[in-house]
Amino acid sequence: MNRTEVAGIGWAVAASDCAGGTDEAGESVADSKRVVVLASGNGSNLQALLDAGVEVVLVASDRPDAYALERGRLAGVDTAVVRPADHPDRRAFDRALRDLVAATRPDAVCLAGFMRVLGPEFVRAFPDRIVNTHPSLLPAFRGAHAVRDALAYGVRVSGCTVHLVDEEVDHGPVLFQAAVPVEDGDDEASLHERIKREEHRLLPVAVGLVASGRVRTDGRRAWLTAEVPGR
Ligand code: GRF
């Protein structure tokens, strides 16, 4: 198999494919695949996907007040809320979310600020097809307060990691990372804002590649294939 490391020399290939690029059949790679986005908050990463022309078929949230849902509605995308409180336990919540997402037959699932840990029943339903973005250079500062924790540690450089999701939190194979300097006087909001600018650039590229079936994994390594499956 012809393969290229995603985060290495594959970058140029990745960027050109997904920034309005076409595949061998002349079909648009980025906008012909079905993507489900899970989001709990503001949804600026969802917006970046929408603005890049990614075909989002469903925005689902665990929080009815998530502004991401409004962004989805404004873009004419179906939205849904699955509240943990409406389910007896985490497994039941995972199953409900899995069934909702699976019914849309997605090519990729994107966690864009989704603040729930997804259990194995969800993750196993979409192997190597779930993409997450995390606001630190993993494996540093996993968890829900990555930006705050990085500042508290006193790092001079942080960043973001766009990665495939496996059964451990903030852990799957890395697709892209970008470094972001910490500036004097930064607080959590200002640093997070600068990190998000990088997320908005990288996430649509990663989601486009995963949705197109162009990403394979080999242990912790993600590879970009030249072939588009089914052609
Ligand atoms: C992003 O920084 C993401 O890395 C983290 O939550 C934030 C979501 O931001 N998991 P938004 O809701 O997309 O604006």
PDB file of C-alpha atoms and ligand atoms in Angstrom:
ATOM      1  CA  MET A   1       0.000   0.000   0.000  1.00  0.00           C
ATOM      2  CA  ASN A   2       1.208   3.463  -0.870  1.00  0.00           C
ATOM      3  CA  ARG A   3       1.238   5.320   2.424  1.00  0.00           C
ATOM      4  CA  THR A   4       2.397   8.639   3.752  1.00  0.00           C
ATOM      5  CA  GLU A   5       2.697   9.682   7.355  1.00  0.00           C
ATOM      6  CA  VAL A   6      -0.148  12.060   8.118  1.00  0.00           C
ATOM      7  CA  ALA A   7       1.730  14.394  10.392  1.00  0.00           C
ATOM      8  CA  GLY A   8       4.921  14.392   8.359  1.00  0.00           C
ATOM      9  CA  ILE A   9       5.284  14.863   4.645  1.00  0.00           C
ATOM     10  CA  GLY A  10       1.600  14.025   4.345  1.00  0.00           C
ATOM     11  CA  TRP A  11       0.775  17.508   5.472  1.00  0.00           C
ATOM     12  CA  ALA A  12       1.029  19.021   2.003  1.00  0.00           C
ATOM     13  CA  VAL A  13      -1.071  16.227   0.515  1.00  0.00           C
ATOM     14  CA  ALA A  14      -3.617  16.579   3.283  1.00  0.00           C
ATOM     15  CA  ALA A  15      -3.939  20.290   2.966  1.00  0.00           C
ATOM     16  CA  SER A  16      -4.393  20.254  -0.782  1.00  0.00           C
ATOM     17  CA  ASP A  17      -6.919  17.404  -0.686  1.00  0.00           C
ATOM     18  CA  CYS A  18      -9.132  19.046   1.831  1.00  0.00           C
ATOM     19  CA  ALA A  19      -8.889  22.691   0.967  1.00  0.00           C
ATOM     20  CA  GLY A  20     -11.454  22.298  -1.772  1.00  0.00           C
ATOM     21  CA  GLY A  21      -9.460  19.521  -3.467  1.00  0.00           C
ATOM     22  CA  THR A  22     -10.676  16.655  -5.592  1.00  0.00           C
ATOM     23  CA  ASP A  23      -9.941  12.929  -5.631  1.00  0.00           C
ATOM     24  CA  GLU A  24      -8.931  10.776  -8.623  1.00  0.00           C
ATOM     25  CA  ALA A  25     -12.500  10.761  -9.930  1.00  0.00           C
ATOM     26  CA  GLY A  26     -12.664  14.519  -9.794  1.00  0.00           C
ATOM     27  CA  GLU A  27     -15.089  14.371  -6.885  1.00  0.00           C
ATOM     28  CA  SER A  28     -14.726  16.817  -4.027  1.00  0.00           C
ATOM     29  CA  VAL A  29     -13.099  15.011  -1.115  1.00  0.00           C
ATOM     30  CA  ALA A  30     -14.136  17.367   1.638  1.00  0.00           C
ATOM     31  CA  ASP A  31     -17.803  17.878   0.967  1.00  0.00           C
ATOM     32  CA  SER A  32     -19.029  14.532  -0.312  1.00  0.00           C
ATOM     33  CA  LYS A  33     -18.755  12.656   2.967  1.00  0.00           C
ATOM     34  CA  ARG A  34     -21.199  12.507   5.842  1.00  0.00           C
ATOM     35  CA  VAL A  35     -19.930  13.862   9.140  1.00  0.00           C
ATOM     36  CA  VAL A  36     -21.612  13.913  12.548  1.00  0.00           C
ATOM     37  CA  VAL A  37     -20.384  16.514  15.024  1.00  0.00           C
ATOM     38  CA  LEU A  38     -20.740  16.124  18.793  1.00  0.00           C
ATOM     39  CA  ALA A  39     -20.337  19.359  20.730  1.00  0.00           C
ATOM     40  CA  SER A  40     -21.131  20.591  24.229  1.00  0.00           C
ATOM     41  CA  GLY A  41     -20.354  24.285  23.989  1.00  0.00           C
ATOM     42  CA  ASN A  42     -19.838  27.276  21.770  1.00  0.00           C
ATOM     43  CA  GLY A  43     -19.142  25.289  18.625  1.00  0.00           C
ATOM     44  CA  SER A  44     -16.471  27.427  16.990  1.00  0.00           C
ATOM     45  CA  ASN A  45     -14.837  24.228  15.761  1.00  0.00           C
ATOM     46  CA  LEU A  46     -18.155  23.089  14.318  1.00  0.00           C
ATOM     47  CA  GLN A  47     -18.322  26.461  12.567  1.00  0.00           C
ATOM     48  CA  ALA A  48     -14.861  25.891  11.106  1.00  0.00           C
ATOM     49  CA  LEU A  49     -16.050  22.575   9.668  1.00  0.00           C
ATOM     50  CA  LEU A  50     -19.169  24.162   8.215  1.00  0.00           C
ATOM     51  CA  ASP A  51     -17.188  27.056   6.759  1.00  0.00           C
ATOM     52  CA  ALA A  52     -14.736  24.610   5.157  1.00  0.00           C
ATOM     53  CA  GLY A  53     -17.604  22.906   3.319  1.00  0.00           C
ATOM     54  CA  VAL A  54     -17.604  19.677   5.330  1.00  0.00           C
ATOM     55  CA  GLU A  55     -21.013  18.006   4.953  1.00  0.00           C
ATOM     56  CA  VAL A  56     -22.278  17.915   8.525  1.00  0.00           C
ATOM     57  CA  VAL A  57     -25.400  15.741   8.623  1.00  0.00           C
ATOM     58  CA  LEU A  58     -26.090  15.993  12.358  1.00  0.00           C
ATOM     59  CA  VAL A  59     -24.988  18.106  15.312  1.00  0.00           C
ATOM     60  CA  ALA A  60     -25.648  16.325  18.596  1.00  0.00           C
ATOM     61  CA  SER A  61     -25.065  17.629  22.083  1.00  0.00           C
ATOM     62  CA  ASP A  62     -25.371  16.467  25.663  1.00  0.00           C
ATOM     63  CA  ARG A  63     -26.438  20.030  26.578  1.00  0.00           C
ATOM     64  CA  PRO A  64     -29.647  21.611  25.317  1.00  0.00           C
ATOM     65  CA  ASP A  65     -28.163  25.107  25.771  1.00  0.00           C
ATOM     66  CA  ALA A  66     -25.029  24.466  23.679  1.00  0.00           C
ATOM     67  CA  TYR A  67     -24.586  27.272  21.167  1.00  0.00           C
ATOM     68  CA  ALA A  68     -23.236  24.648  18.774  1.00  0.00           C
ATOM     69  CA  LEU A  69     -26.841  23.497  18.294  1.00  0.00           C
ATOM     70  CA  GLU A  70     -27.831  26.991  17.185  1.00  0.00           C
ATOM     71  CA  ARG A  71     -24.909  27.089  14.763  1.00  0.00           C
ATOM     72  CA  GLY A  72     -26.145  23.791  13.326  1.00  0.00           C
ATOM     73  CA  ARG A  73     -29.697  25.070  12.980  1.00  0.00           C
ATOM     74  CA  LEU A  74     -28.504  28.280  11.307  1.00  0.00           C
ATOM     75  CA  ALA A  75     -26.622  26.137   8.790  1.00  0.00           C
ATOM     76  CA  GLY A  76     -29.714  24.003   8.131  1.00  0.00           C
ATOM     77  CA  VAL A  77     -28.227  20.920   9.788  1.00  0.00           C
ATOM     78  CA  ASP A  78     -30.296  18.441  11.827  1.00  0.00           C
ATOM     79  CA  THR A  79     -29.669  18.734  15.550  1.00  0.00           C
ATOM     80  CA  ALA A  80     -30.323  16.464  18.507  1.00  0.00           C
ATOM     81  CA  VAL A  81     -29.847  16.496  22.262  1.00  0.00           C
ATOM     82  CA  VAL A  82     -29.007  13.354  24.216  1.00  0.00           C
ATOM     83  CA  ARG A  83     -28.962  14.205  27.915  1.00  0.00           C
ATOM     84  CA  PRO A  84     -27.125  11.926  30.342  1.00  0.00           C
ATOM     85  CA  ALA A  85     -29.820  12.658  32.927  1.00  0.00           C
ATOM     86  CA  ASP A  86     -32.398  10.961  30.696  1.00  0.00           C
ATOM     87  CA  HIS A  87     -30.536   7.643  30.873  1.00  0.00           C
ATOM     88  CA  PRO A  88     -30.098   5.287  33.828  1.00  0.00           C
ATOM     89  CA  ASP A  89     -26.316   5.002  33.483  1.00  0.00           C
ATOM     90  CA  ARG A  90     -23.355   5.847  31.269  1.00  0.00           C
ATOM     91  CA  ARG A  91     -23.667   2.704  29.171  1.00  0.00           C
ATOM     92  CA  ALA A  92     -27.259   3.506  28.334  1.00  0.00           C
ATOM     93  CA  PHE A  93     -26.266   7.064  27.397  1.00  0.00           C
ATOM     94  CA  ASP A  94     -23.444   5.734  25.201  1.00  0.00           C
ATOM     95  CA  ARG A  95     -25.798   3.306  23.491  1.00  0.00           C
ATOM     96  CA  ALA A  96     -28.423   5.968  22.837  1.00  0.00           C
ATOM     97  CA  LEU A  97     -25.839   8.298  21.351  1.00  0.00           C
ATOM     98  CA  ARG A  98     -24.292   5.486  19.318  1.00  0.00           C
ATOM     99  CA  ASP A  99     -27.650   4.493  17.847  1.00  0.00           C
ATOM    100  CA  LEU A 100     -28.521   8.090  17.000  1.00  0.00           C
ATOM    101  CA  VAL A 101     -25.199   8.659  15.266  1.00  0.00           C
ATOM    102  CA  ALA A 102     -25.150   5.269  13.497  1.00  0.00           C
ATOM    103  CA  ALA A 103     -28.590   5.941  12.021  1.00  0.00           C
ATOM    104  CA  THR A 104     -27.074   8.784   9.979  1.00  0.00           C
ATOM    105  CA  ARG A 105     -24.517   6.388   8.391  1.00  0.00           C
ATOM    106  CA  PRO A 106     -21.610   8.760   9.005  1.00  0.00           C
ATOM    107  CA  ASP A 107     -18.243   8.549   7.266  1.00  0.00           C
ATOM    108  CA  ALA A 108     -16.690  10.299  10.275  1.00  0.00           C
ATOM    109  CA  VAL A 109     -17.675  11.490  13.732  1.00  0.00           C
ATOM    110  CA  CYS A 110     -16.049  14.638  15.062  1.00  0.00           C
ATOM    111  CA  LEU A 111     -15.809  15.520  18.742  1.00  0.00           C
ATOM    112  CA  ALA A 112     -15.645  19.310  18.647  1.00  0.00           C
ATOM    113  CA  GLY A 113     -15.628  20.370  22.262  1.00  0.00           C
ATOM    114  CA  PHE A 114     -17.707  17.387  23.406  1.00  0.00           C
ATOM    115  CA  MET A 115     -17.188  17.280  27.143  1.00  0.00           C
ATOM    116  CA  ARG A 116     -18.292  13.694  27.859  1.00  0.00           C
ATOM    117  CA  VAL A 117     -16.048  10.665  27.877  1.00  0.00           C
ATOM    118  CA  LEU A 118     -17.386   8.200  25.325  1.00  0.00           C
ATOM    119  CA  GLY A 119     -17.383   4.580  26.426  1.00  0.00           C
ATOM    120  CA  PRO A 120     -16.331   1.517  24.425  1.00  0.00           C
ATOM    121  CA  GLU A 121     -19.798   0.867  23.095  1.00  0.00           C
ATOM    122  CA  PHE A 122     -19.678   4.143  21.232  1.00  0.00           C
ATOM    123  CA  VAL A 123     -16.020   4.085  20.238  1.00  0.00           C
ATOM    124  CA  ARG A 124     -16.135   0.505  18.894  1.00  0.00           C
ATOM    125  CA  ALA A 125     -19.052   1.362  16.612  1.00  0.00           C
ATOM    126  CA  PHE A 126     -16.892   3.774  14.550  1.00  0.00           C
ATOM    127  CA  PRO A 127     -13.365   2.329  14.508  1.00  0.00           C
ATOM    128  CA  ASP A 128     -10.731   4.833  13.356  1.00  0.00           C
ATOM    129  CA  ARG A 129     -13.518   7.171  12.262  1.00  0.00           C
ATOM    130  CA  ILE A 130     -13.806   9.393  15.348  1.00  0.00           C
ATOM    131  CA  VAL A 131     -11.706  12.572  15.418  1.00  0.00           C
ATOM    132  CA  ASN A 132     -11.157  14.722  18.508  1.00  0.00           C
ATOM    133  CA  THR A 133      -9.457  18.047  18.986  1.00  0.00           C
ATOM    134  CA  HIS A 134      -7.738  18.789  22.277  1.00  0.00           C
ATOM    135  CA  PRO A 135      -6.228  22.138  23.339  1.00  0.00           C
ATOM    136  CA  SER A 136      -2.750  20.966  24.326  1.00  0.00           C
ATOM    137  CA  LEU A 137       0.201  19.163  22.824  1.00  0.00           C
ATOM    138  CA  LEU A 138      -0.673  15.637  23.931  1.00  0.00           C
ATOM    139  CA  PRO A 139       0.365  13.690  25.884  1.00  0.00           C
ATOM    140  CA  ALA A 140       0.797  16.805  28.019  1.00  0.00           C
ATOM    141  CA  PHE A 141      -2.253  18.128  29.833  1.00  0.00           C
ATOM    142  CA  ARG A 142      -4.963  15.597  29.129  1.00  0.00           C
ATOM    143  CA  GLY A 143      -8.395  16.228  30.563  1.00  0.00           C
ATOM    144  CA  ALA A 144     -11.020  18.929  30.686  1.00  0.00           C
ATOM    145  CA  HIS A 145      -8.803  21.837  31.843  1.00  0.00           C
ATOM    146  CA  ALA A 146      -5.875  21.531  29.475  1.00  0.00           C
ATOM    147  CA  VAL A 147      -5.348  25.259  28.876  1.00  0.00           C
ATOM    148  CA  ARG A 148      -5.629  26.155  32.557  1.00  0.00           C
ATOM    149  CA  ASP A 149      -3.295  23.301  33.511  1.00  0.00           C
ATOM    150  CA  ALA A 150      -0.691  24.314  30.914  1.00  0.00           C
ATOM    151  CA  LEU A 151      -0.690  27.905  32.183  1.00  0.00           C
ATOM    152  CA  ALA A 152      -0.465  26.762  35.793  1.00  0.00           C
ATOM    153  CA  TYR A 153       2.526  24.593  34.890  1.00  0.00           C
ATOM    154  CA  GLY A 154       4.238  27.600  33.345  1.00  0.00           C
ATOM    155  CA  VAL A 155       4.859  26.184  29.873  1.00  0.00           C
ATOM    156  CA  ARG A 156       6.096  28.634  27.237  1.00  0.00           C
ATOM    157  CA  VAL A 157       4.641  26.647  24.353  1.00  0.00           C
ATOM    158  CA  SER A 158       1.337  24.824  24.194  1.00  0.00           C
ATOM    159  CA  GLY A 159      -0.885  24.028  21.207  1.00  0.00           C
ATOM    160  CA  CYS A 160      -3.503  21.633  19.958  1.00  0.00           C
ATOM    161  CA  THR A 161      -3.693  17.994  18.998  1.00  0.00           C
ATOM    162  CA  VAL A 162      -6.146  16.580  16.485  1.00  0.00           C
ATOM    163  CA  HIS A 163      -6.281  12.836  16.953  1.00  0.00           C
ATOM    164  CA  LEU A 164      -8.276   9.682  16.391  1.00  0.00           C
ATOM    165  CA  VAL A 165     -10.310   8.550  19.367  1.00  0.00           C
ATOM    166  CA  ASP A 166      -9.645   5.247  21.076  1.00  0.00           C
ATOM    167  CA  GLU A 167     -10.947   3.869  24.357  1.00  0.00           C
ATOM    168  CA  GLU A 168      -8.661   6.032  26.515  1.00  0.00           C
ATOM    169  CA  VAL A 169      -9.269   9.714  27.115  1.00  0.00           C
ATOM    170  CA  ASP A 170      -7.234  12.119  24.926  1.00  0.00           C
ATOM    171  CA  HIS A 171      -5.087   9.248  23.763  1.00  0.00           C
ATOM    172  CA  GLY A 172      -5.645   7.899  20.208  1.00  0.00           C
ATOM    173  CA  PRO A 173      -3.210   8.186  17.265  1.00  0.00           C
ATOM    174  CA  VAL A 174      -2.160  11.746  16.489  1.00  0.00           C
ATOM    175  CA  LEU A 175      -3.213  13.216  13.156  1.00  0.00           C
ATOM    176  CA  PHE A 176      -1.989  16.808  13.449  1.00  0.00           C
ATOM    177  CA  GLN A 177      -0.427  19.001  16.092  1.00  0.00           C
ATOM    178  CA  ALA A 178       0.332  22.712  16.087  1.00  0.00           C
ATOM    179  CA  ALA A 179       2.449  24.590  18.597  1.00  0.00           C
ATOM    180  CA  VAL A 180       1.182  27.864  20.036  1.00  0.00           C
ATOM    181  CA  PRO A 181       3.438  30.158  22.094  1.00  0.00           C
ATOM    182  CA  VAL A 182       2.343  31.304  25.524  1.00  0.00           C
ATOM    183  CA  GLU A 183       2.642  35.089  25.659  1.00  0.00           C
ATOM    184  CA  ASP A 184       3.372  37.238  28.690  1.00  0.00           C
ATOM    185  CA  GLY A 185       0.084  38.238  30.251  1.00  0.00           C
ATOM    186  CA  ASP A 186      -1.873  35.359  28.729  1.00  0.00           C
ATOM    187  CA  ASP A 187      -4.840  34.140  30.720  1.00  0.00           C
ATOM    188  CA  GLU A 188      -6.847  31.006  30.030  1.00  0.00           C
ATOM    189  CA  ALA A 189      -9.190  32.802  27.619  1.00  0.00           C
ATOM    190  CA  SER A 190      -6.504  34.528  25.537  1.00  0.00           C
ATOM    191  CA  LEU A 191      -4.354  31.420  25.207  1.00  0.00           C
ATOM    192  CA  HIS A 192      -7.356  29.235  24.412  1.00  0.00           C
ATOM    193  CA  GLU A 193      -8.462  31.680  21.717  1.00  0.00           C
ATOM    194  CA  ARG A 194      -5.028  31.498  20.047  1.00  0.00           C
ATOM    195  CA  ILE A 195      -5.050  27.697  20.279  1.00  0.00           C
ATOM    196  CA  LYS A 196      -8.524  27.567  18.744  1.00  0.00           C
ATOM    197  CA  ARG A 197      -7.275  29.412  15.667  1.00  0.00           C
ATOM    198  CA  GLU A 198      -4.983  26.438  15.029  1.00  0.00           C
ATOM    199  CA  GLU A 199      -7.753  23.944  15.757  1.00  0.00           C
ATOM    200  CA  HIS A 200      -9.984  25.683  13.216  1.00  0.00           C
ATOM    201  CA  ARG A 201      -7.267  25.283  10.593  1.00  0.00           C
ATOM    202  CA  LEU A 202      -6.399  21.648  11.291  1.00  0.00           C
ATOM    203  CA  LEU A 203      -9.699  20.039  12.252  1.00  0.00           C
ATOM    204  CA  PRO A 204     -11.451  20.362   8.858  1.00  0.00           C
ATOM    205  CA  VAL A 205      -8.414  18.846   7.143  1.00  0.00           C
ATOM    206  CA  ALA A 206      -8.303  15.899   9.536  1.00  0.00           C
ATOM    207  CA  VAL A 207     -12.037  15.269   9.355  1.00  0.00           C
ATOM    208  CA  GLY A 208     -11.968  15.437   5.557  1.00  0.00           C
ATOM    209  CA  LEU A 209      -9.216  12.832   5.391  1.00  0.00           C
ATOM    210  CA  VAL A 210     -10.810  10.474   7.902  1.00  0.00           C
ATOM    211  CA  ALA A 211     -14.246  10.766   6.285  1.00  0.00           C
ATOM    212  CA  SER A 212     -12.698   9.970   2.919  1.00  0.00           C
ATOM    213  CA  GLY A 213     -11.216   6.743   4.278  1.00  0.00           C
ATOM    214  CA  ARG A 214      -7.711   8.019   3.643  1.00  0.00           C
ATOM    215  CA  VAL A 215      -6.381   7.423   7.158  1.00  0.00           C
ATOM    216  CA  ARG A 216      -5.068   4.051   8.352  1.00  0.00           C
ATOM    217  CA  THR A 217      -3.462   3.276  11.683  1.00  0.00           C
ATOM    218  CA  ASP A 218      -0.557   1.118  12.690  1.00  0.00           C
ATOM    219  CA  GLY A 219      -0.313   1.184  16.464  1.00  0.00           C
ATOM    220  CA  ARG A 220       0.008   4.783  17.480  1.00  0.00           C
ATOM    221  CA  ARG A 221       0.922   5.909  13.968  1.00  0.00           C
ATOM    222  CA  ALA A 222      -1.646   7.281  11.555  1.00  0.00           C
ATOM    223  CA  TRP A 223      -0.951   6.971   7.839  1.00  0.00           C
ATOM    224  CA  LEU A 224      -2.393   8.669   4.839  1.00  0.00           C
ATOM    225  CA  THR A 225      -3.262   6.268   2.028  1.00  0.00           C
ATOM    226  CA  ALA A 226      -3.139   7.217  -1.598  1.00  0.00           C
ATOM    227  CA  GLU A 227      -6.162   5.065  -2.419  1.00  0.00           C
ATOM    228  CA  VAL A 228      -9.734   6.074  -1.819  1.00  0.00           C
ATOM    229  CA  PRO A 229     -11.635   2.941  -0.716  1.00  0.00           C
ATOM    230  CA  GLY A 230     -14.254   1.614  -3.081  1.00  0.00           C
ATOM    231  CA  ARG A 231     -12.664   3.017  -6.214  1.00  0.00           C
TER     232      ARG A 231
HETATM  233  C1  GRF B   1     -11.721  23.328  21.906  1.00  0.00           C
HETATM  234  O1  GRF B   1     -10.619  24.081  22.293  1.00  0.00           O
HETATM  235  C2  GRF B   1     -11.452  21.858  22.025  1.00  0.00           C
HETATM  236  O2  GRF B   1     -10.123  21.532  21.878  1.00  0.00           O
HETATM  237  C3  GRF B   1     -11.874  21.542  23.429  1.00  0.00           C
HETATM  238  O3  GRF B   1     -12.999  22.344  23.654  1.00  0.00           O
HETATM  239  C4  GRF B   1     -12.911  23.519  22.844  1.00  0.00           C
HETATM  240  C5  GRF B   1     -14.202  23.649  22.120  1.00  0.00           C
HETATM  241  O4  GRF B   1     -14.361  24.927  21.564  1.00  0.00           O
HETATM  242  N1  GRF B   1     -12.105  20.127  23.592  1.00  0.00           N
HETATM  243  P1  GRF B   1     -15.605  25.256  20.643  1.00  0.00           P
HETATM  244  O5  GRF B   1     -16.866  24.867  21.385  1.00  0.00           O
HETATM  245  O6  GRF B   1     -15.442  24.502  19.359  1.00  0.00           O
HETATM  246  O7  GRF B   1     -15.525  26.739  20.428  1.00  0.00           O
END
